[in-house]
Coordinates of C-alpha atoms and ligand atoms in Angstrom, one line a residue:
M904 CA 148.4 52.6 53.2
P905 CA 145.3 54.5 52.4
I906 CA 144.4 57.5 54.5
R907 CA 142.1 56.7 57.5
I908 CA 140.5 58.6 60.3
L909 CA 142.2 57.3 63.5
P910 CA 140.0 55.3 65.8
D911 CA 139.1 57.3 68.9
H912 CA 141.2 55.4 71.3
I913 CA 144.3 55.9 69.2
A914 CA 143.6 59.6 68.8
S915 CA 143.1 59.9 72.5
Q916 CA 146.4 58.2 73.2
I917 CA 148.2 60.6 70.8
A918 CA 146.5 63.6 72.5
A919 CA 147.5 62.1 75.9
G920 CA 151.1 62.0 74.8
E921 CA 151.0 65.8 74.6
V922 CA 149.1 66.5 77.8
I923 CA 150.3 63.7 80.1
E924 CA 154.0 63.4 80.1
R925 CA 154.6 62.1 83.6
P926 CA 152.8 61.6 86.9
A927 CA 153.2 65.2 87.8
S928 CA 151.2 66.2 84.7
V929 CA 148.2 64.1 86.0
V930 CA 148.4 65.8 89.3
K931 CA 148.5 69.2 87.6
E932 CA 145.4 68.5 85.5
L933 CA 143.4 67.1 88.5
V934 CA 144.4 69.9 90.8
E935 CA 143.4 72.5 88.2
N936 CA 140.1 70.8 87.8
A937 CA 139.6 70.9 91.6
L938 CA 140.5 74.6 91.7
D939 CA 138.1 75.3 88.8
A940 CA 135.4 73.6 90.7
G941 CA 135.9 76.1 93.5
A942 CA 137.2 73.7 96.1
D943 CA 138.8 75.0 99.2
E944 CA 140.1 71.6 100.4
I945 CA 142.3 69.6 98.1
T946 CA 144.0 66.3 99.0
I947 CA 146.5 64.7 96.8
E948 CA 147.6 61.1 97.5
I949 CA 150.4 59.4 95.7
R950 CA 152.0 55.9 95.8
S951 CA 155.3 55.0 94.1
A952 CA 155.8 58.5 92.9
G953 CA 152.4 58.5 91.3
K954 CA 153.3 55.6 89.1
R955 CA 151.1 53.2 91.0
L956 CA 148.4 55.6 92.3
I957 CA 147.4 59.2 92.2
A958 CA 144.2 60.3 93.9
V959 CA 142.9 63.8 94.1
T960 CA 140.0 64.6 96.3
D961 CA 138.2 68.0 96.4
N962 CA 135.2 69.5 98.0
G963 CA 134.2 71.5 94.9
S964 CA 131.0 71.7 92.9
G965 CA 131.1 68.1 91.7
I966 CA 129.9 66.6 88.4
P967 CA 126.2 65.7 87.9
R968 CA 125.7 61.9 87.5
E969 CA 124.4 62.3 83.9
E970 CA 127.5 64.3 82.9
L971 CA 130.1 61.8 84.2
G972 CA 130.3 60.1 80.8
L973 CA 130.9 63.4 79.1
S974 CA 133.5 64.6 81.5
V975 CA 135.8 61.8 80.4
S976 CA 135.2 62.3 76.7
R977 CA 137.5 64.2 74.5
H978 CA 136.7 67.9 73.8
A979 CA 134.1 67.9 76.5
T980 CA 134.2 70.8 78.8
S981 CA 131.9 73.0 80.9
K982 CA 134.3 75.9 80.8
L983 CA 134.0 77.1 77.3
A984 CA 130.9 77.7 75.2
R985 CA 131.9 80.0 72.3
A986 CA 135.1 80.5 70.4
E987 CA 135.3 84.1 71.5
D988 CA 135.5 82.9 75.1
L989 CA 138.9 81.5 74.3
F990 CA 140.3 85.1 74.7
R991 CA 138.9 85.8 78.1
I992 CA 139.4 82.5 79.9
Q993 CA 139.0 82.7 83.7
T994 CA 139.4 79.0 84.4
L995 CA 142.5 77.0 84.5
G996 CA 141.0 74.3 82.2
F997 CA 139.3 74.9 78.9
R998 CA 140.5 72.2 76.5
G999 CA 138.2 69.4 77.7
E1000 CA 141.1 67.0 77.2
A1001 CA 142.6 66.1 80.5
L1002 CA 140.2 63.5 81.9
A1003 CA 139.9 61.8 78.5
S1004 CA 143.7 61.7 78.1
I1005 CA 144.3 60.4 81.6
G1006 CA 141.6 57.8 81.1
S1007 CA 143.2 56.5 77.9
V1008 CA 146.5 55.8 79.5
S1009 CA 145.6 54.4 82.9
R1010 CA 142.9 52.8 85.1
M1011 CA 140.9 55.8 86.2
A1012 CA 137.9 56.2 88.4
V1013 CA 135.9 59.4 88.7
E1014 CA 133.6 59.7 91.7
S1015 CA 131.6 62.8 92.2
R1016 CA 128.6 64.2 94.0
P1017 CA 127.4 67.7 93.3
E1018 CA 125.4 69.8 95.8
G1019 CA 121.8 68.7 95.9
Q1020 CA 122.4 65.2 94.5
E1021 CA 121.4 62.6 97.0
T1022 CA 124.3 60.2 96.5
G1023 CA 127.5 60.2 94.5
A1024 CA 128.1 58.4 91.3
A1025 CA 131.2 56.7 90.0
L1026 CA 132.6 55.9 86.5
R1027 CA 135.5 53.7 85.8
V1028 CA 137.6 54.1 82.6
E1029 CA 140.3 51.6 81.7
G1030 CA 142.6 52.3 78.7
G1031 CA 140.0 54.6 77.3
K1032 CA 137.1 52.1 77.7
L1033 CA 134.2 53.4 79.8
D1034 CA 132.4 51.2 82.3
K1035 CA 128.9 51.9 83.4
V1036 CA 128.0 54.5 86.0
T1037 CA 127.4 53.1 89.5
D1038 CA 126.1 54.6 92.7
Q1039 CA 128.7 55.7 95.3
G1040 CA 128.1 57.1 98.8
M1041 CA 130.3 60.1 99.3
P1042 CA 130.4 63.7 100.5
V1043 CA 129.9 66.6 98.1
G1044 CA 132.9 67.0 95.8
T1045 CA 135.0 64.9 93.4
R1046 CA 137.6 62.2 93.7
V1047 CA 139.6 61.1 90.8
T1048 CA 141.8 58.0 91.2
V1049 CA 144.4 57.1 88.6
Q1050 CA 146.2 53.8 88.9
D1051 CA 148.9 52.2 86.8
L1052 CA 149.7 55.2 84.7
F1053 CA 150.9 54.3 81.2
Y1054 CA 150.3 50.5 81.9
N1055 CA 149.2 50.3 78.2
V1056 CA 151.9 52.6 76.8
P1057 CA 155.1 50.8 77.7
A1058 CA 157.2 53.2 75.6
R1059 CA 156.0 56.1 77.9
L1060 CA 156.8 54.1 81.0
K1061 CA 160.4 53.8 79.9
F1062 CA 160.8 57.6 79.8
L1063 CA 159.8 58.0 83.4
K1064 CA 162.6 58.9 85.7
T1065 CA 163.4 57.4 89.1
D1066 CA 160.8 57.6 91.8
T1067 CA 162.8 60.2 93.6
T1068 CA 162.7 62.5 90.6
E1069 CA 159.1 61.9 89.7
R1070 CA 158.1 62.5 93.3
R1071 CA 160.1 65.7 93.4
H1072 CA 158.2 67.0 90.4
I1073 CA 154.9 66.3 92.1
E1074 CA 156.0 67.9 95.4
A1075 CA 157.3 71.0 93.5
L1076 CA 154.0 71.3 91.7
V1077 CA 151.8 70.9 94.7
T1078 CA 153.8 73.3 96.8
R1079 CA 153.7 76.0 94.1
Y1080 CA 150.0 75.6 93.7
A1081 CA 149.6 75.8 97.5
L1082 CA 151.5 79.1 97.4
A1083 CA 149.4 80.4 94.5
Y1084 CA 146.2 79.4 96.2
P1085 CA 146.8 80.0 99.9
D1086 CA 143.0 80.1 100.7
V1087 CA 142.8 76.4 99.9
R1088 CA 143.7 73.7 102.5
W1089 CA 146.2 71.5 100.8
Q1090 CA 147.3 68.1 101.8
L1091 CA 149.8 66.0 100.0
I1092 CA 150.2 62.4 101.1
V1093 CA 153.2 60.5 99.8
D1094 CA 153.1 56.7 100.4
D1095 CA 150.7 57.1 103.3
K1096 CA 152.8 59.8 105.0
P1097 CA 151.8 63.5 105.0
S1098 CA 154.3 65.5 103.0
L1099 CA 152.7 68.9 102.8
E1100 CA 149.9 70.4 104.8
T1101 CA 148.7 73.9 104.7
S1102 CA 146.1 75.7 106.8
G1103 CA 144.2 77.5 104.0
N1104 CA 144.2 80.7 106.0
G1105 CA 145.5 82.7 103.1
D1106 CA 148.9 83.5 104.6
R1107 CA 151.4 83.0 101.8
R1108 CA 154.5 83.4 104.0
E1109 CA 153.2 80.4 106.0
V1110 CA 153.1 78.3 102.8
L1111 CA 156.6 79.6 101.9
S1112 CA 157.9 78.2 105.2
S1113 CA 156.6 74.7 104.4
M1114 CA 158.2 75.0 101.0
Y1115 CA 161.7 76.4 101.9
G1116 CA 161.8 76.1 105.7
V1117 CA 161.2 78.9 108.2
E1118 CA 164.7 80.4 107.9
I1119 CA 164.5 81.1 104.2
A1120 CA 160.9 82.1 104.3
K1121 CA 161.8 84.8 106.8
Q1122 CA 164.4 86.2 104.5
M1123 CA 162.3 86.4 101.4
L1124 CA 161.3 89.9 100.4
A1125 CA 157.8 90.8 99.4
V1126 CA 157.1 92.2 96.0
E1127 CA 154.1 94.4 95.6
F1128 CA 153.7 96.3 92.4
E1129 CA 150.8 97.9 90.6
E1130 CA 150.7 99.8 87.4
E1131 CA 147.6 100.4 85.3
S1132 CA 145.8 97.0 85.1
Y1133 CA 148.9 95.1 86.1
H1134 CA 149.4 93.7 89.5
I1135 CA 152.7 91.9 90.2
H1136 CA 153.3 90.4 93.6
G1137 CA 155.1 87.6 95.3
F1138 CA 158.4 86.8 97.0
I1139 CA 162.1 87.2 96.0
S1140 CA 165.3 86.3 97.7
P1141 CA 167.6 88.9 99.0
I1142 CA 171.0 89.0 97.2
S1143 CA 172.6 87.0 99.9
L1144 CA 170.4 84.0 99.2
T1145 CA 171.0 82.4 95.8
R1146 CA 171.0 79.1 93.9
S1147 CA 173.3 77.9 91.2
N1148 CA 170.4 77.4 88.7
R1149 CA 167.3 79.2 87.7
R1150 CA 164.9 76.4 88.6
E1151 CA 163.8 78.3 91.7
I1152 CA 162.3 81.0 89.6
T1153 CA 158.6 80.3 89.5
V1154 CA 156.1 82.4 87.6
F1155 CA 152.3 82.3 87.8
V1156 CA 150.3 84.2 85.3
N1157 CA 146.7 84.7 86.2
G1158 CA 146.8 81.8 88.6
R1159 CA 148.5 79.5 86.1
W1160 CA 152.0 78.2 86.6
V1161 CA 153.9 78.8 83.4
K1162 CA 157.4 78.6 82.1
D1163 CA 158.2 81.8 80.4
A1164 CA 161.7 82.6 79.3
S1165 CA 161.1 86.3 79.0
V1166 CA 159.6 86.8 82.5
T1167 CA 162.5 84.7 83.9
A1168 CA 164.9 86.9 82.0
A1169 CA 163.3 90.0 83.4
V1170 CA 163.7 88.7 86.9
I1171 CA 167.3 87.9 86.4
K1172 CA 167.9 91.2 84.8
A1173 CA 166.5 92.9 87.8
Y1174 CA 169.2 91.3 89.9
H1175 CA 171.8 92.4 87.5
T1176 CA 175.1 93.5 89.1
L1177 CA 173.8 92.4 92.5
L1178 CA 174.5 88.7 92.1
M1179 CA 177.7 86.8 91.3
V1180 CA 177.9 85.4 87.8
G1181 CA 176.2 82.0 87.7
R1182 CA 174.1 82.6 90.8
Y1183 CA 170.3 82.9 90.6
P1184 CA 167.6 84.1 93.0
L1185 CA 164.7 82.2 94.5
V1186 CA 161.6 83.8 93.2
V1187 CA 157.9 83.2 93.3
L1188 CA 156.1 85.8 91.2
F1189 CA 152.4 86.2 90.5
L1190 CA 151.5 88.3 87.5
E1191 CA 147.8 89.3 87.5
I1192 CA 147.1 90.9 84.1
P1193 CA 144.0 91.4 82.1
A1194 CA 142.8 88.1 80.6
E1195 CA 142.6 89.6 77.1
A1196 CA 146.4 90.4 77.3
V1197 CA 147.3 86.7 77.6
D1198 CA 146.8 83.9 75.1
V1199 CA 146.6 80.8 77.1
N1200 CA 145.9 78.5 74.2
V1201 CA 149.4 78.0 72.9
H1202 CA 150.5 74.8 74.7
P1203 CA 148.8 71.4 75.1
A1204 CA 149.6 71.2 78.8
K1205 CA 148.9 74.9 79.2
A1206 CA 152.5 75.4 80.6
E1207 CA 153.2 78.3 78.3
V1208 CA 151.3 81.5 77.5
R1209 CA 151.8 84.2 74.9
F1210 CA 151.6 87.9 76.0
R1211 CA 150.0 90.4 73.8
E1212 CA 152.3 93.1 75.2
G1213 CA 155.4 91.2 75.8
D1214 CA 157.6 94.2 76.2
L1215 CA 155.4 95.7 78.8
V1216 CA 155.3 92.4 80.8
F1217 CA 159.1 92.3 80.7
T1218 CA 159.7 95.9 81.8
R1219 CA 157.1 95.8 84.5
T1220 CA 158.3 92.5 85.9
Q1221 CA 161.8 93.8 86.0
R1222 CA 160.8 97.0 87.7
A1223 CA 158.6 95.2 90.3
V1224 CA 161.5 92.9 91.3
R1225 CA 164.2 95.6 91.1
W1226 CA 162.1 98.0 93.2
A1227 CA 161.6 95.4 95.9
L1228 CA 165.2 94.5 95.8
L1229 CA 166.5 98.0 96.2
A1230 CA 163.9 99.0 98.8
Y1231 CA 165.0 96.2 101.0
S1232 CA 168.6 96.1 100.0
P1233 CA 170.8 95.6 103.1
V1234 CA 173.2 98.2 104.2
P1235 CA 176.5 96.5 104.4
D1236 CA 178.5 98.8 106.6
L1237 CA 177.8 102.2 108.0
R1238 CA 181.3 102.9 109.4
P1239 CA 182.7 106.1 108.0
K1240 CA 185.0 105.1 105.3
Q1241 CA 188.3 106.6 104.4
L1242 CA 187.9 108.7 101.3
W1243 CA 189.5 107.2 98.4
G1244 CA 192.0 109.5 96.6
S1245 CA 192.2 111.8 99.6
H1246 CA 195.2 111.3 101.8
P1247 CA 194.3 109.2 104.8
S1248 CA 195.4 110.9 107.9
S1249 CA 196.1 107.6 109.5
G1250 CA 195.9 103.9 108.6
G1251 CA 194.0 103.2 111.8
E1252 CA 190.5 101.6 112.2
S1253 CA 187.6 103.9 111.9
V1254 CA 185.2 104.1 114.8
D1255 CA 181.8 102.3 115.0
P1256 CA 178.9 104.6 115.6
A1257 CA 176.8 103.5 118.5
G1258 CA 174.7 100.5 117.6
G1259 CA 176.6 100.0 114.4
M1260 CA 176.8 96.2 114.8
S1261 CA 173.1 95.6 115.5
A1262 CA 171.1 93.5 113.1
E1263 CA 167.5 94.1 112.6
I1264 CA 165.7 92.0 110.1
Q1265 CA 162.3 93.0 108.8
T1266 CA 159.3 91.4 110.2
D1267 CA 156.2 90.3 108.4
Q1268 CA 154.6 93.7 109.2
D1269 CA 157.5 95.4 107.5
A1270 CA 157.1 93.2 104.5
A1271 CA 153.5 94.3 104.1
Q1272 CA 154.7 97.9 103.9
T1273 CA 155.3 99.4 100.5
P1274 CA 158.9 98.9 99.6
A1275 CA 159.5 102.7 99.7
Q1276 CA 158.5 102.8 103.4
A1277 CA 160.3 99.7 104.4
R1278 CA 163.9 99.7 105.4
I1279 CA 166.2 97.0 106.5
H1280 CA 169.4 97.3 108.3
L1281 CA 171.8 94.5 108.1
H1282 CA 175.1 95.5 109.4
T1283 CA 178.4 93.7 109.2
G1284 CA 179.1 90.9 111.6
T1285 CA 176.8 88.2 110.3
A1286 CA 178.4 86.9 107.2
P1287 CA 176.3 85.8 104.3
G1288 CA 177.7 82.9 102.4
D1289 CA 179.6 85.0 99.9
Q1290 CA 181.6 87.1 102.3
L1291 CA 185.3 87.1 102.3
P1292 CA 187.4 85.7 105.1
L1293 CA 189.9 88.1 106.7
L1294 CA 192.7 88.6 104.3
R1295 CA 196.4 89.4 104.9
L1296 CA 197.8 91.8 102.4
I1297 CA 201.0 90.8 100.7
G1298 CA 201.3 93.6 98.2
Q1299 CA 200.6 94.9 94.8
V1300 CA 201.6 93.3 91.5
A1301 CA 202.0 95.1 88.1
A1302 CA 200.3 98.2 89.7
T1303 CA 197.0 96.4 89.0
Y1304 CA 196.5 93.5 91.3
L1305 CA 196.6 93.1 95.0
V1306 CA 197.9 89.8 96.4
A1307 CA 196.6 88.6 99.7
E1308 CA 196.6 85.5 101.8
G1309 CA 193.5 84.0 103.4
P1310 CA 192.9 81.0 105.6
D1311 CA 192.3 79.0 102.5
G1312 CA 194.9 80.0 100.1
L1313 CA 196.0 82.9 97.9
Y1314 CA 193.8 85.7 96.5
L1315 CA 194.6 87.9 93.5
I1316 CA 192.4 90.9 93.5
D1317 CA 191.8 93.2 90.6
Q1318 CA 192.1 96.6 92.2
H1319 CA 189.8 98.4 89.7
A1320 CA 187.0 95.9 89.9
A1321 CA 187.3 95.6 93.7
H1322 CA 187.2 99.4 94.1
E1323 CA 184.2 99.6 91.8
R1324 CA 182.4 97.1 94.1
V1325 CA 183.3 98.9 97.2
L1326 CA 182.2 102.3 95.9
F1327 CA 179.0 100.8 94.6
E1328 CA 177.9 99.2 97.8
Q1329 CA 178.8 102.3 99.8
L1330 CA 176.9 104.6 97.5
M1331 CA 173.9 102.3 97.3
A1332 CA 173.9 102.1 101.1
Q1333 CA 174.0 105.9 101.4
Q1334 CA 171.3 106.3 98.9
S1335 CA 169.0 103.8 100.6
Q1336 CA 169.5 105.8 103.8
K1337 CA 168.7 108.9 101.8
E1338 CA 171.8 110.6 103.0
V1339 CA 174.6 110.7 100.5
P1340 CA 177.3 112.9 102.0
A1341 CA 178.1 115.5 99.4
Q1342 CA 181.4 117.3 99.3
S1343 CA 181.6 120.8 98.0
L1344 CA 184.2 121.5 95.4
L1345 CA 186.7 124.1 96.3
E1346 CA 186.3 125.4 92.8
P1347 CA 182.9 124.7 91.2
V1348 CA 183.2 123.2 87.7
N1349 CA 181.2 124.5 84.8
V1350 CA 180.0 122.0 82.2
T1351 CA 178.4 122.8 78.9
L1352 CA 176.4 120.1 77.2
P1353 CA 174.8 119.6 73.8
P1354 CA 171.2 120.9 73.9
N1355 CA 169.6 117.4 73.9
K1356 CA 171.8 116.2 76.7
A1357 CA 171.3 119.4 78.6
R1358 CA 167.5 118.9 78.5
L1359 CA 167.9 115.4 79.8
L1360 CA 170.1 116.5 82.6
E1361 CA 167.7 119.3 83.5
E1362 CA 164.9 116.8 84.0
Q1363 CA 167.0 114.7 86.3
L1364 CA 168.3 117.4 88.6
P1365 CA 166.2 116.3 91.6
M1366 CA 167.6 112.8 91.2
L1367 CA 171.1 114.0 91.0
D1368 CA 170.6 115.7 94.2
K1369 CA 169.6 112.4 95.8
L1370 CA 172.8 110.9 94.4
G1371 CA 174.9 113.5 96.1
F1372 CA 175.5 115.9 93.2
Q1373 CA 174.8 119.5 93.5
V1374 CA 174.3 120.8 90.0
E1375 CA 172.8 124.2 89.1
P1376 CA 171.7 125.6 85.7
F1377 CA 174.1 128.3 84.6
G1378 CA 173.2 129.9 81.3
P1379 CA 171.7 127.9 78.3
N1380 CA 173.0 124.3 78.3
S1381 CA 175.5 125.0 80.9
Y1382 CA 175.7 123.8 84.5
T1383 CA 177.7 124.4 87.5
V1384 CA 178.7 121.4 89.6
R1385 CA 179.1 122.6 93.2
A1386 CA 179.4 119.3 95.0
I1387 CA 179.8 115.6 94.3
P1388 CA 179.3 112.6 96.4
A1389 CA 182.0 112.6 99.1
L1390 CA 182.9 109.0 98.2
I1391 CA 184.1 110.0 94.8
V1392 CA 186.0 113.2 95.7
G1393 CA 189.2 113.2 93.7
G1394 CA 187.4 112.0 90.5
D1395 CA 186.7 114.3 87.6
P1396 CA 183.2 115.9 88.0
Q1397 CA 182.9 116.6 84.4
A1398 CA 183.4 112.9 83.6
A1399 CA 180.9 111.9 86.2
L1400 CA 178.3 114.2 84.8
N1401 CA 178.9 112.8 81.3
V1402 CA 178.3 109.4 82.6
L1403 CA 175.0 110.5 84.0
V1404 CA 173.8 112.0 80.8
E1405 CA 174.8 109.0 78.8
D1406 CA 172.6 106.9 80.9
F1407 CA 169.6 109.2 80.6
E1408 CA 169.8 108.9 76.9
E1409 CA 169.7 105.2 76.9
D1410 CA 166.5 104.9 78.9
E1411 CA 164.4 107.9 78.9
T1412 CA 161.6 106.7 81.2
P1413 CA 163.4 104.6 83.8
L1414 CA 162.2 103.9 87.2
G1415 CA 164.0 106.0 89.8
S1416 CA 165.6 103.3 91.9
A1417 CA 166.5 101.1 88.9
I1418 CA 168.3 103.9 87.1
E1419 CA 169.9 105.0 90.3
A1420 CA 171.5 101.6 90.7
R1421 CA 172.7 101.7 87.1
I1422 CA 174.0 105.2 87.2
T1423 CA 175.7 104.4 90.5
A1424 CA 177.4 101.5 88.9
R1425 CA 178.6 103.7 86.0
I1426 CA 179.9 106.4 88.4
C1427 CA 181.8 103.8 90.3
K1428 CA 183.3 102.4 87.2
R1429 CA 184.5 105.9 86.2
M1430 CA 185.7 106.8 89.7
A1431 CA 187.4 103.6 90.8
V1432 CA 191.1 103.4 90.8
K1433 CA 192.4 102.2 87.5
G1434 CA 194.7 99.3 86.7
G1435 CA 198.3 100.6 86.4
Q1436 CA 197.9 103.0 89.3
I1437 CA 200.4 102.5 92.1
L1438 CA 198.7 102.4 95.5
S1439 CA 200.4 103.1 98.8
P1440 CA 200.4 100.2 101.3
E1441 CA 197.8 102.1 103.3
E1442 CA 195.6 102.4 100.3
Q1443 CA 196.0 98.8 99.5
A1444 CA 195.1 97.8 103.0
A1445 CA 192.1 100.1 103.0
L1446 CA 190.8 98.7 99.8
L1447 CA 191.2 95.1 101.1
R1448 CA 189.3 96.0 104.3
D1449 CA 186.5 97.7 102.4
L1450 CA 186.2 94.7 100.1
E1451 CA 185.9 92.4 103.1
G1452 CA 183.0 94.4 104.3
C1453 CA 181.1 94.1 101.0
E1454 CA 177.9 92.0 100.6
S1455 CA 179.0 90.6 97.3
P1456 CA 182.8 91.1 97.3
R1457 CA 183.5 88.6 94.5
T1458 CA 182.0 90.5 91.6
C1459 CA 182.1 94.1 90.4
P1460 CA 178.8 95.8 89.9
H1461 CA 178.8 94.7 86.3
G1462 CA 179.2 91.1 87.2
R1463 CA 182.8 90.5 86.4
P1464 CA 185.0 88.8 89.0
T1465 CA 187.0 91.0 91.4
M1466 CA 189.3 88.2 92.4
I1467 CA 190.9 84.9 91.6
H1468 CA 191.2 82.5 94.4
L1469 CA 194.0 79.9 94.4
S1470 CA 193.0 77.6 97.1
A1471 CA 195.6 75.8 99.3
D1472 CA 194.2 72.6 97.9
L1473 CA 194.8 73.8 94.3
L1474 CA 198.3 74.9 95.1
E1475 CA 199.1 71.6 96.6
R1476 CA 197.8 69.8 93.6
Q1477 CA 199.6 72.0 91.2
F1478 CA 202.9 71.5 93.0
G1479 CA 202.4 67.8 93.1
R1480 CA 202.4 67.7 96.9
R1481 CA 199.1 65.9 97.1
G1482 CA 199.7 62.2 98.0
A1483 CA 203.4 62.7 97.8
R1484 CA 203.8 62.0 101.5
Ligands
ADP1004 P1 138.6 71.0 81.2 O1 139.2 71.2 82.5 O2 139.5 71.5 80.1 O3 137.2 71.4 81.0 P2 138.8 68.2 81.8 O4 139.0 67.0 80.9 O5 139.9 68.4 82.8 O6 138.6 69.4 80.8 O7 137.5 68.1 82.6 C1 136.3 67.9 81.8 C2 135.1 68.5 82.6 O8 134.8 67.7 83.7 C3 135.3 69.9 83.2 O9 135.0 70.9 82.2 C4 134.4 69.9 84.4 O10 133.1 70.2 84.0 C5 134.4 68.4 84.8 N1 135.3 68.2 85.9 C6 136.5 67.6 85.9 N2 137.0 67.5 87.1 C7 136.2 68.1 88.0 C8 136.2 68.3 89.4 N3 137.2 68.0 90.2 N4 135.1 69.0 89.9 C9 134.0 69.3 89.2 N5 134.0 69.1 87.8 C10 135.0 68.5 87.2
MG1005 MG1 140.8 70.3 83.3

């Protein structure tokens, strides 16, 4: 075949293949157009999951009658004049492709009336063919109706999923845009029934409630982070609220919903050691960064962007999330704990300080505070999903594992990992209360470090103090350790100090709270009882009780499991008792 320039309608269909993948893509493009037009009321109506009908009505600036024809032509846009503008795009659209694409694979009608135009005008497009413009009485704004999507591209139709799935995509899209644009009054009508309605009063938490329900919305923590020209804000779930996949991590960059593996990874990294392996948070994050720092022209459906300073975006996102997380992190248990390694005077229960069981969850006012000011106290008693049932200790195996019985079977617990978790949560709780009990050493320990490490340590002395270490300079490159956190008494202070210095080296300009968590995890690893260490029955029982009190008892701070659970059900099946009766 000779080379030919493709006829326009075929070229449009090919382009449409990239832009319009499914009904939700149509909704996305139309909603973006409405937002670009400055609408503050947007109504989306769908029938049969958008396969039969999608209609988006807005009260935005409208399209002049004489431009209607252009609006549905390819590469026709009012949002971009010069090539340079591509690098400082302030609108959601800029490719001038959406209406043309949609019109080439459906029966579409664009009705519009700009301010100052006496009546509206309408233009119908069917399979890419334009009708003539007609008059149309209507209020100021635009309404685009799309019927029988892909009626002329049967191959595409076959790729569509069930109505339930396609509808879920549309609902997910609209709720996320509603959250990103809380000043707009959104309405989604599914098969003549209202599915989402927002007030447009600018309150994001209100939109969050319509998205996840009031209970979850109440628990979500506010993120508010600013550094140089970066503003990162939004909502993240506390560590007790997770999902088994990362689909609930939503990222908006400059008002644009994008999929970005690196930002998602930064979010997950921020939760590192705080969530069980295989669990993911619910996150809606808005990154506002300079337009010049983002290339939005890398994906036909504008669903991906490229960052000029990818590393900066990554670290700042991670910090923003981590900061919020630690500032609000619940305090699992404030009962005085038995000191590990010291000899317990008795095996009895420790006493609850007054009010120790009260629960006080932050209100919206608290959420508006900066994370450093905000505090949340969530004491034991209310069990988040991951908490352990009460366990009955059976004993120790191989000087490494504890064996216990629960209401639902047998538990094998790795004593080292479990103790790491216990220490970690206790230390983090004390740090967030800004009161880490320090225990003076009977004999202060002198430590001499290589010069580069000594300098690192010197810079971090104030932070060490916060962590419960009292360290004083003592001659060049030497330090005297006078006290260490009471929780780790019995450990080797020299080893603990070395752990700290190692961590400084790895990351020289870390954020306070993020490095605190990491260092704390390291200290706990070093200070926890080891495998192979014989524990007295009292010590075993204390460890088990402390683990029961943990927020995330099932993993160590590094994410490895603390326990293996053999359920009664599994035991029954393994022994062939199931169905034998
Ligand atoms: P783009 O959004 O990339 O410019 P579109 O094909 O989505 O391309 O739209 C083409 C043009 O039609 C827009 O640039 C805009 O001028 C006009 N337009 C489309 N939808 C609307 C709307 N809802 N309100 C006002 N103008 C609109
Ligand atoms: Mg557009």
